Amino acid sequence: ENSQENIKLPGFFDQEKFSILHAGNLMKQRPPFSLINAFQKFLHRVPEAKNYANLYLIGNASYHEKQLEEVKKSSESIIIRNYLEYEITQALQRKVSINVILGSKAEISPFLPGKFPHCIAAEKPILLLGPKNSESRRLLGEDYKYWSETADELKISNLIEDLYYNWISHRKDFKME
């Protein structure tokens, strides 16, 4: 029934690790650097996680290419790939620990990302980064606990840490709450 089970996952993906995935284009309005910095803060605060955690950024990021090249060089826990086939990306969304929805830094976001239903279908926790008033947050619920403003690196880092410890406790059945 589920043809996605037969899809070969990329060699760079380690299914045994705590994995955070942002799949999708990183446009000018959606820079990933607060997420990257928050992830690095998390690794600094929880050093044992360095061996067990990866942040994957998959999608076109040409606007941020130079900065992302530096990130690639500075951290082997952050894996950046330009493009993967749609089916492979969807299979990854089902296998990772956390899916990220990265909104723009704005007061309001009436836009619902196309990947939102895929992230819901994956049944994994969603780390929602975006404005307080957004369509994604409205659908997840005002009290959805894994939400932060896009630029709040400390809160994002704390959310990643919370998700990491939840993952450690519930690895076999880590699902969206």
Backbone as ProteinMPNN parsed JSONL, in Angstrom:
{"seq_chain_A": "ENSQENIKLPGFFDQEKFSILHAGNLMKQRPPFSLINAFQKFLHRVPEAKNYANLYLIGNASYHEKQLEEVKKSSESIIIRNYLEYEITQALQRKVSINVILGSKAEISPFLPGKFPHCIAAEKPILLLGPKNSESRRLLGEDYKYWSETADELKISNLIEDLYYNWISHRKDFKME", "coords_chain_A": {"N_chain_A": [[0.825, -1.198, 0.0], [1.874, 1.291, 0.877], [4.017, 2.836, -1.034], [6.184, 4.325, -0.422], [7.754, 3.072, 1.413], [9.548, 1.547, 0.041], [11.4, 3.231, -1.018], [14.696, 4.193, -1.562], [16.704, 5.59, 0.833], [18.812, 8.515, 1.031], [22.395, 8.17, 1.196], [23.659, 9.92, 2.971], [21.936, 10.215, 5.065], [21.309, 9.348, 8.367], [19.546, 7.096, 9.97], [19.493, 6.307, 12.583], [20.02, 8.419, 14.175], [19.052, 11.402, 16.031], [17.193, 13.475, 14.163], [16.728, 16.447, 12.412], [14.817, 17.983, 10.021], [14.717, 20.34, 7.474], [12.956, 20.659, 4.695], [12.833, 22.014, 1.581], [12.78, 25.04, -0.389], [15.096, 27.569, 0.463], [14.443, 30.57, 0.575], [15.15, 34.085, -0.041], [13.618, 35.49, 1.844], [13.396, 33.647, 3.824], [15.689, 32.92, 5.648], [17.911, 30.42, 6.932], [19.461, 30.769, 9.184], [19.01, 31.397, 11.92], [17.878, 29.033, 12.806], [20.04, 27.292, 12.301], [22.003, 28.436, 14.018], [20.692, 28.093, 16.46], [20.583, 25.305, 16.584], [23.318, 24.77, 16.75], [23.846, 25.992, 19.216], [22.348, 24.309, 20.857], [23.833, 21.9, 20.524], [26.168, 22.712, 21.74], [25.324, 23.105, 24.349], [24.397, 20.592, 25.03], [26.548, 18.48, 24.894], [26.892, 15.688, 24.455], [25.079, 15.132, 22.51], [26.229, 15.69, 20.107], [27.177, 13.438, 18.789], [24.869, 12.193, 18.115], [22.969, 13.696, 16.774], [21.603, 15.347, 13.941], [21.199, 18.058, 11.677], [19.349, 18.61, 8.875], [19.306, 20.335, 5.869], [17.53, 20.618, 3.111], [17.151, 21.465, -0.151], [16.795, 24.079, -2.609], [19.018, 26.707, -2.134], [20.187, 28.957, -3.147], [20.366, 31.739, -2.766], [21.531, 31.976, -0.267], [23.925, 30.718, -0.479], [26.806, 31.188, -0.165], [27.141, 31.678, 2.627], [26.122, 29.289, 3.616], [27.967, 27.449, 2.676], [30.111, 27.981, 4.36], [28.998, 27.145, 6.771], [28.736, 24.405, 6.266], [31.433, 23.656, 6.245], [32.108, 24.112, 8.876], [30.67, 22.419, 10.549], [29.985, 19.056, 11.005], [27.623, 17.992, 11.716], [25.632, 19.286, 10.493], [23.92, 18.935, 7.631], [23.79, 19.774, 4.309], [22.001, 19.885, 1.394], [21.363, 20.47, -2.02], [19.21, 19.598, -3.698], [16.698, 17.115, -3.761], [14.891, 14.359, -5.094], [11.332, 14.56, -5.19], [9.882, 12.31, -4.142], [11.827, 11.065, -2.579], [12.388, 13.061, -0.736], [9.909, 13.188, 0.548], [9.849, 10.629, 1.706], [11.985, 10.89, 3.466], [10.901, 12.837, 5.183], [9.14, 11.27, 6.572], [10.824, 9.61, 7.975], [12.611, 11.075, 9.535], [13.285, 12.575, 12.79], [12.206, 15.06, 13.478], [10.325, 17.477, 11.706], [10.806, 20.583, 10.087], [9.074, 23.592, 9.746], [9.669, 26.479, 8.234], [8.983, 29.713, 8.429], [8.603, 33.055, 7.105], [10.247, 35.952, 8.464], [8.07, 37.889, 9.85], [5.169, 39.929, 10.593], [2.782, 38.688, 10.204], [1.585, 35.707, 8.643], [-0.216, 34.634, 6.166], [0.042, 32.551, 4.513], [0.016, 29.156, 3.642], [2.36, 26.68, 3.807], [3.209, 24.442, 1.143], [4.254, 22.018, 1.953], [3.107, 21.514, 4.378], [0.832, 19.673, 4.709], [2.234, 17.288, 4.167], [4.049, 17.168, 6.245], [2.305, 16.865, 8.388], [1.182, 14.402, 7.688], [3.405, 12.786, 8.001], [3.521, 12.36, 10.663], [5.309, 13.181, 12.62], [6.866, 15.213, 15.162], [6.542, 18.712, 14.592], [8.686, 21.364, 14.153], [7.886, 24.496, 14.342], [8.653, 27.478, 12.919], [8.118, 30.776, 12.828], [5.916, 33.635, 12.305], [3.765, 34.766, 15.002], [1.144, 35.079, 14.253], [0.12, 33.057, 12.044], [-0.862, 30.913, 9.358], [-0.078, 28.244, 9.524], [0.427, 27.979, 12.282], [-2.09, 28.519, 13.288], [-3.481, 26.279, 12.375], [-2.105, 24.217, 13.683], [-2.643, 24.873, 16.251], [-3.129, 27.302, 18.798], [-1.813, 26.794, 21.186], [0.238, 25.141, 20.519], [3.218, 23.534, 21.285], [5.79, 23.442, 20.12], [6.651, 25.787, 18.787], [8.143, 28.785, 17.608], [9.105, 32.219, 17.263], [10.765, 33.171, 14.288], [13.378, 34.286, 14.611], [14.181, 33.852, 17.228], [16.605, 32.578, 18.683], [17.407, 31.422, 21.143], [15.018, 30.378, 22.233], [14.355, 28.582, 20.187], [16.543, 26.858, 20.326], [16.114, 25.814, 22.905], [13.701, 24.465, 22.428], [14.581, 22.535, 20.598], [16.282, 21.104, 22.281], [14.427, 20.106, 24.155], [12.863, 18.513, 22.443], [14.837, 16.696, 21.685], [15.412, 15.318, 24.11], [12.893, 14.178, 24.533], [12.815, 12.533, 22.315], [14.904, 10.757, 22.918], [13.739, 9.431, 25.085], [11.482, 8.267, 23.926], [12.129, 6.876, 21.603], [11.37, 4.659, 19.933], [8.667, 5.061, 19.395], [8.305, 7.72, 18.598], [6.316, 10.325, 18.052], [4.121, 12.817, 16.621], [2.504, 14.993, 18.893]], "CA_chain_A": [[0.0, 0.0, 0.0], [2.708, 2.484, 0.957], [5.182, 2.667, -1.908], [7.312, 5.082, 0.124], [8.602, 2.186, 2.204], [10.545, 0.962, -0.858], [12.295, 4.271, -1.529], [16.042, 4.148, -0.974], [17.057, 6.868, 1.449], [20.176, 8.936, 0.673], [23.481, 7.671, 2.035], [24.055, 10.871, 4.013], [20.934, 10.21, 6.135], [21.52, 8.326, 9.392], [18.233, 6.854, 10.568], [19.635, 6.03, 14.015], [20.271, 9.668, 14.897], [18.031, 12.435, 16.194], [17.361, 14.206, 12.915], [15.839, 17.577, 12.179], [14.824, 18.218, 8.571], [13.994, 21.384, 6.753], [12.915, 20.321, 3.27], [12.195, 23.078, 0.811], [13.639, 26.148, -0.794], [15.447, 28.594, 1.446], [14.408, 31.805, -0.198], [15.709, 35.27, 0.602], [12.786, 35.869, 2.984], [13.423, 32.587, 4.828], [17.054, 32.467, 5.918], [17.928, 29.336, 7.919], [20.584, 30.947, 10.107], [18.576, 31.306, 13.323], [17.747, 27.598, 13.048], [21.406, 26.748, 12.35], [22.639, 28.907, 15.255], [20.003, 27.449, 17.583], [21.039, 23.915, 16.597], [24.692, 24.78, 17.264], [23.743, 26.277, 20.656], [21.885, 23.057, 21.458], [24.977, 20.97, 20.567], [27.117, 23.237, 22.723], [24.733, 22.914, 25.674], [24.217, 19.152, 25.25], [27.668, 17.989, 24.077], [26.758, 14.286, 24.05], [24.204, 15.074, 21.327], [27.04, 15.858, 18.879], [27.287, 12.144, 18.109], [23.54, 11.603, 17.899], [22.014, 14.655, 16.213], [21.91, 15.993, 12.662], [20.268, 19.007, 11.076], [19.378, 18.483, 7.415], [18.677, 21.396, 5.082], [17.468, 20.061, 1.763], [16.399, 22.317, -1.065], [17.545, 25.158, -3.235], [19.368, 27.775, -1.197], [21.188, 29.732, -3.889], [20.534, 33.087, -2.197], [22.335, 31.882, 0.955], [24.948, 29.724, -0.789], [28.129, 31.469, 0.418], [27.086, 31.473, 4.071], [25.888, 27.866, 3.885], [29.243, 26.765, 2.439], [30.875, 28.134, 5.606], [28.354, 26.277, 7.766], [29.121, 23.028, 5.914], [32.827, 23.449, 6.655], [32.293, 24.254, 10.328], [29.926, 21.445, 11.347], [29.6, 17.835, 10.286], [26.273, 17.635, 12.155], [24.678, 20.004, 9.64], [24.041, 18.404, 6.272], [23.094, 20.666, 3.388], [21.914, 19.357, 0.031], [20.613, 21.395, -2.865], [17.96, 19.092, -4.262], [16.411, 15.686, -3.782], [13.609, 14.092, -5.75], [10.143, 14.73, -4.355], [9.555, 11.069, -3.435], [12.873, 10.832, -1.574], [12.159, 14.06, 0.302], [8.741, 12.753, 1.334], [10.255, 9.468, 2.501], [12.795, 11.44, 4.556], [10.01, 13.499, 6.137], [8.521, 10.218, 7.396], [11.861, 8.894, 8.727], [13.34, 11.939, 10.466], [12.678, 12.762, 14.11], [11.512, 16.35, 13.508], [10.232, 18.264, 10.476], [10.784, 22.024, 10.345], [8.403, 24.524, 8.838], [10.354, 27.758, 8.437], [8.254, 30.82, 7.81], [9.373, 34.289, 6.978], [10.233, 36.822, 9.638], [7.036, 38.865, 9.506], [4.143, 40.081, 11.617], [1.681, 37.776, 9.913], [1.822, 34.87, 7.479], [-1.461, 33.97, 5.772], [0.441, 31.544, 3.549], [0.195, 27.796, 4.15], [3.361, 26.015, 2.975], [2.764, 23.237, 0.452], [4.7, 20.817, 2.65], [2.389, 21.367, 5.644], [0.128, 18.39, 4.806], [3.212, 16.194, 4.19], [4.597, 17.118, 7.607], [1.248, 16.29, 9.225], [1.069, 12.985, 7.311], [4.591, 12.09, 8.506], [3.226, 12.08, 12.076], [6.466, 13.513, 13.452], [6.731, 16.578, 15.667], [6.911, 19.797, 13.683], [9.267, 22.56, 14.746], [7.304, 25.576, 13.55], [9.354, 28.742, 13.111], [7.435, 31.797, 12.037], [5.201, 34.645, 13.073], [2.711, 34.33, 15.917], [-0.068, 35.017, 13.435], [0.382, 32.371, 10.786], [-1.827, 29.867, 9.036], [0.456, 26.982, 10.071], [0.221, 27.971, 13.742], [-3.533, 28.435, 13.513], [-3.879, 24.894, 12.16], [-1.51, 23.372, 14.726], [-3.254, 25.276, 17.518], [-2.469, 28.426, 19.485], [-0.979, 26.315, 22.283], [1.229, 24.179, 20.016], [4.39, 23.873, 22.096], [7.059, 23.497, 19.386], [6.601, 26.965, 17.928], [8.937, 29.946, 18.003], [9.376, 33.248, 16.26], [11.878, 32.738, 13.436], [14.707, 34.776, 15.004], [14.417, 33.632, 18.657], [17.541, 31.451, 18.707], [17.409, 30.772, 22.447], [13.805, 29.561, 22.344], [14.477, 27.479, 19.214], [17.513, 25.94, 20.906], [15.436, 25.134, 24.009], [12.736, 23.542, 21.835], [15.361, 21.413, 20.05], [16.735, 20.31, 23.425], [13.237, 19.418, 24.661], [12.542, 17.472, 21.466], [15.905, 15.696, 21.767], [15.206, 14.465, 25.283], [11.68, 13.399, 24.252], [13.218, 11.508, 21.343], [15.669, 9.746, 23.642], [12.8, 8.671, 25.927], [10.426, 7.597, 23.149], [12.706, 6.648, 20.277], [10.651, 3.678, 19.105], [7.337, 5.537, 19.004], [8.358, 9.187, 18.65], [5.275, 10.803, 17.126], [3.539, 14.13, 16.875], [1.531, 14.967, 20.0]], "C_chain_A": [[0.866, 1.258, 0.0], [3.993, 2.281, 0.161], [6.399, 3.408, -1.366], [8.239, 4.205, 0.95], [9.735, 1.611, 1.354], [11.558, 1.975, -1.38], [13.624, 4.208, -0.787], [16.389, 5.54, -0.446], [18.496, 7.222, 1.101], [21.208, 8.442, 1.679], [23.884, 8.618, 3.152], [23.084, 10.871, 5.197], [21.179, 9.044, 7.086], [20.236, 8.181, 10.207], [18.303, 6.625, 12.078], [19.783, 7.301, 14.839], [19.005, 10.509, 15.051], [18.205, 13.369, 15.006], [16.273, 15.253, 12.759], [15.953, 17.916, 10.7], [14.044, 19.459, 8.202], [14.09, 21.027, 5.277], [12.185, 21.443, 2.554], [13.167, 24.198, 0.528], [13.87, 27.12, 0.348], [15.561, 29.917, 0.691], [14.982, 32.96, 0.612], [14.952, 35.607, 1.883], [12.821, 34.83, 4.106], [14.847, 32.092, 5.062], [17.056, 31.429, 7.043], [18.883, 29.575, 9.091], [20.198, 30.963, 11.58], [18.42, 29.842, 13.711], [19.13, 26.958, 13.194], [22.084, 27.147, 13.663], [22.008, 28.25, 16.48], [20.439, 25.993, 17.708], [22.464, 23.836, 17.165], [24.722, 25.087, 18.767], [23.308, 25.023, 21.409], [23.047, 22.069, 21.584], [26.01, 21.411, 21.605], [26.625, 22.957, 24.142], [24.576, 21.432, 26.04], [25.293, 18.43, 24.424], [27.53, 16.537, 23.634], [25.887, 14.135, 22.809], [24.999, 15.191, 20.021], [27.148, 14.557, 18.089], [25.945, 11.57, 17.688], [22.549, 12.519, 17.212], [22.518, 15.248, 14.904], [20.795, 16.959, 12.288], [20.449, 18.901, 9.572], [18.638, 19.657, 6.796], [18.703, 20.927, 3.636], [16.578, 20.932, 0.899], [17.283, 23.418, -1.608], [17.78, 26.283, -2.233], [20.347, 28.737, -1.846], [21.407, 31.124, -3.305], [21.488, 33.078, -1.004], [23.578, 31.01, 0.77], [26.292, 29.958, -0.104], [28.153, 31.195, 1.92], [26.92, 29.984, 4.404], [27.142, 27.032, 3.623], [30.109, 26.827, 3.693], [30.32, 27.22, 6.696], [28.758, 24.829, 7.527], [30.517, 22.706, 6.422], [32.964, 23.386, 8.171], [31.58, 23.184, 11.146], [29.568, 20.218, 10.521], [28.222, 17.356, 10.715], [25.195, 18.329, 11.324], [24.925, 19.585, 8.2], [23.167, 19.238, 5.346], [23.151, 20.061, 1.99], [20.986, 20.249, -0.776], [19.256, 20.856, -3.291], [17.874, 17.588, -4.091], [15.074, 15.5, -4.477], [12.49, 14.151, -4.728], [9.852, 13.487, -3.515], [10.563, 10.781, -2.32], [12.683, 11.808, -0.412], [10.979, 13.661, 1.175], [9.074, 11.556, 2.213], [11.098, 9.926, 3.698], [11.915, 12.085, 5.62], [9.352, 12.481, 7.069], [9.537, 9.536, 8.315], [12.599, 9.761, 9.744], [12.618, 12.019, 11.804], [11.761, 13.975, 14.118], [11.479, 16.949, 12.104], [10.123, 19.739, 10.85], [9.942, 22.714, 9.287], [8.966, 25.889, 9.189], [9.599, 28.831, 7.685], [9.136, 32.038, 7.7], [9.29, 35.063, 8.29], [9.273, 37.958, 9.296], [6.057, 38.967, 10.673], [3.058, 39.019, 11.455], [2.035, 36.948, 8.68], [0.539, 34.113, 7.131], [-1.215, 32.776, 4.86], [0.579, 30.189, 4.232], [1.199, 27.088, 3.248], [2.819, 24.719, 2.371], [3.16, 21.963, 1.177], [3.949, 20.585, 3.954], [1.648, 20.029, 5.728], [1.084, 17.189, 4.842], [3.803, 16.039, 5.592], [3.564, 16.525, 8.566], [1.157, 14.783, 8.957], [2.245, 12.167, 7.848], [4.437, 11.704, 9.98], [4.429, 12.272, 12.988], [6.243, 14.917, 14.015], [7.218, 17.584, 14.621], [7.492, 20.927, 14.519], [8.825, 23.707, 13.845], [7.997, 26.882, 13.898], [8.696, 29.782, 12.218], [6.684, 32.76, 12.924], [4.103, 34.037, 13.955], [1.393, 34.162, 15.157], [0.265, 34.382, 12.095], [-0.658, 31.283, 10.594], [-1.363, 28.524, 9.598], [0.185, 26.901, 11.564], [-1.27, 27.864, 14.061], [-3.991, 26.977, 13.396], [-3.317, 23.946, 13.22], [-2.109, 23.671, 16.099], [-2.433, 26.345, 18.209], [-1.503, 27.947, 20.563], [0.018, 25.244, 21.837], [2.591, 24.52, 20.62], [5.715, 23.957, 21.339], [7.042, 24.615, 18.346], [7.515, 28.05, 18.499], [8.928, 30.969, 16.876], [10.658, 32.827, 15.539], [13.258, 33.113, 13.978], [15.051, 34.51, 16.469], [15.296, 32.396, 18.86], [17.534, 30.707, 20.036], [16.181, 29.869, 22.596], [13.883, 28.358, 21.401], [15.426, 26.416, 19.771], [16.888, 25.146, 22.053], [14.421, 24.126, 23.489], [13.452, 22.314, 21.269], [15.814, 20.501, 21.19], [15.571, 19.49, 24.001], [12.858, 18.256, 23.738], [13.576, 16.342, 21.52], [15.688, 14.751, 22.946], [13.929, 13.638, 25.155], [11.996, 12.251, 23.305], [13.987, 10.39, 22.04], [14.728, 8.843, 24.45], [11.829, 7.819, 25.129], [10.874, 7.241, 21.74], [11.871, 5.733, 19.378], [9.307, 4.196, 18.612], [7.251, 7.058, 19.089], [7.413, 9.734, 17.599], [4.842, 12.223, 17.525], [2.515, 14.002, 17.998], [0.245, 15.642, 19.597]], "O_chain_A": [[0.628, 2.182, -0.778], [4.932, 1.637, 0.627], [7.523, 3.153, -1.799], [9.398, 4.564, 1.164], [10.773, 1.228, 1.892], [12.479, 1.608, -2.109], [13.672, 4.174, 0.443], [16.368, 6.527, -1.182], [19.319, 6.329, 0.896], [20.92, 8.315, 2.869], [24.399, 8.174, 4.178], [23.381, 11.469, 6.231], [21.248, 7.891, 6.66], [19.897, 9.038, 11.022], [17.292, 6.734, 12.772], [19.683, 7.264, 16.065], [18.032, 10.352, 14.313], [19.257, 13.99, 14.857], [15.084, 14.991, 12.942], [17.054, 18.112, 10.185], [12.877, 19.617, 8.562], [15.166, 21.085, 4.682], [11.049, 21.774, 2.892], [14.238, 24.287, 1.13], [12.953, 27.449, 1.1], [16.636, 30.31, 0.237], [15.263, 32.821, 1.803], [15.56, 35.966, 2.89], [12.338, 35.089, 5.208], [15.172, 30.958, 4.709], [16.289, 31.547, 7.998], [19.093, 28.677, 9.906], [21.008, 30.569, 12.419], [18.786, 29.45, 14.819], [19.357, 26.17, 14.112], [22.671, 26.305, 14.343], [22.709, 27.894, 17.427], [20.643, 25.5, 18.817], [22.774, 22.948, 17.959], [25.525, 24.515, 19.504], [23.841, 24.716, 22.476], [23.228, 21.464, 22.641], [26.641, 20.583, 22.262], [27.412, 22.615, 25.025], [24.618, 21.067, 27.216], [24.993, 17.841, 23.385], [27.997, 16.179, 22.553], [25.953, 13.111, 22.128], [24.499, 14.834, 18.955], [27.203, 14.575, 16.859], [25.895, 10.566, 16.979], [21.382, 12.153, 17.076], [23.69, 15.602, 14.771], [19.617, 16.714, 12.547], [21.551, 19.077, 9.053], [17.493, 19.943, 7.148], [19.762, 20.849, 3.015], [15.395, 21.111, 1.188], [18.386, 23.651, -1.115], [16.851, 26.746, -1.571], [21.234, 29.271, -1.181], [22.525, 31.637, -3.346], [22.179, 34.066, -0.758], [24.211, 30.611, 1.748], [26.859, 29.032, 0.475], [29.076, 30.556, 2.426], [27.512, 29.487, 5.362], [27.354, 26.014, 4.282], [30.764, 25.848, 4.05], [31.074, 26.602, 7.448], [29.084, 24.107, 8.469], [30.761, 21.627, 6.96], [33.835, 22.688, 8.691], [31.859, 23.051, 12.338], [28.931, 20.324, 9.473], [27.698, 16.404, 10.136], [24.01, 18.012, 11.429], [25.985, 19.841, 7.629], [21.966, 19.389, 5.569], [24.228, 19.765, 1.475], [19.962, 20.72, -0.281], [18.259, 21.578, -3.25], [18.865, 16.876, -4.257], [14.223, 16.389, -4.447], [12.679, 13.833, -3.554], [9.604, 13.593, -2.314], [10.19, 10.309, -1.245], [12.803, 11.428, 0.753], [11.038, 13.78, 2.399], [8.619, 11.484, 3.355], [10.942, 9.413, 4.807], [12.147, 11.906, 6.816], [9.043, 12.795, 8.218], [9.154, 8.948, 9.327], [13.154, 9.24, 10.712], [11.475, 11.58, 11.931], [10.673, 13.935, 14.691], [12.485, 16.931, 11.394], [9.438, 20.1, 11.807], [10.079, 22.454, 8.092], [8.769, 26.393, 10.295], [9.58, 28.852, 6.454], [10.281, 32.039, 8.152], [8.391, 34.855, 9.105], [9.619, 38.873, 8.548], [6.117, 38.182, 11.62], [2.497, 38.522, 12.431], [2.711, 37.438, 7.775], [0.243, 33.077, 7.727], [-2.151, 32.072, 4.48], [1.197, 30.09, 5.292], [0.939, 26.905, 2.059], [2.062, 23.993, 3.016], [2.491, 20.938, 1.042], [4.14, 19.545, 4.584], [1.808, 19.31, 6.715], [0.779, 16.181, 5.479], [4.028, 14.924, 6.064], [3.922, 15.762, 9.463], [1.066, 13.987, 9.892], [2.092, 10.977, 8.121], [5.142, 10.826, 10.476], [4.551, 11.599, 14.012], [5.521, 15.718, 13.423], [8.168, 17.333, 13.879], [6.869, 21.39, 15.474], [9.325, 23.868, 12.731], [7.937, 27.34, 15.039], [8.723, 29.669, 10.993], [6.798, 32.712, 14.149], [3.592, 32.95, 13.686], [0.636, 33.222, 15.397], [0.64, 35.063, 11.14], [-1.255, 30.797, 11.554], [-2.18, 27.75, 10.097], [-0.242, 25.858, 12.059], [-1.655, 27.181, 15.01], [-4.783, 26.499, 14.207], [-3.979, 22.983, 13.609], [-2.086, 22.827, 16.994], [-1.203, 26.303, 18.208], [-0.495, 28.6, 20.831], [0.576, 24.526, 22.666], [3.068, 25.648, 20.491], [6.682, 24.499, 21.875], [7.376, 24.405, 17.179], [7.636, 28.205, 19.714], [8.766, 30.633, 15.703], [11.531, 32.194, 16.134], [14.209, 32.347, 13.824], [16.126, 34.91, 16.916], [14.802, 31.311, 19.168], [17.645, 29.481, 20.054], [16.298, 28.726, 23.037], [13.517, 27.245, 21.78], [15.142, 25.221, 19.695], [17.106, 23.939, 22.163], [14.291, 23.039, 24.052], [12.987, 21.187, 21.439], [15.741, 19.277, 21.081], [15.733, 18.306, 24.296], [12.568, 17.153, 24.202], [13.223, 15.168, 21.411], [15.77, 13.532, 22.796], [13.889, 12.501, 25.625], [11.503, 11.136, 23.476], [13.746, 9.211, 21.78], [14.912, 7.627, 24.487], [11.398, 6.765, 25.597], [10.086, 7.299, 20.796], [11.693, 6.016, 18.193], [8.854, 3.815, 17.533], [6.269, 7.613, 19.581], [7.671, 9.624, 16.401], [5.16, 12.727, 18.602], [1.756, 13.035, 18.054], [-0.689, 15.718, 20.395]]}, "name": "protein", "num_of_chains": 1, "seq": "ENSQENIKLPGFFDQEKFSILHAGNLMKQRPPFSLINAFQKFLHRVPEAKNYANLYLIGNASYHEKQLEEVKKSSESIIIRNYLEYEITQALQRKVSINVILGSKAEISPFLPGKFPHCIAAEKPILLLGPKNSESRRLLGEDYKYWSETADELKISNLIEDLYYNWISHRKDFKME"}
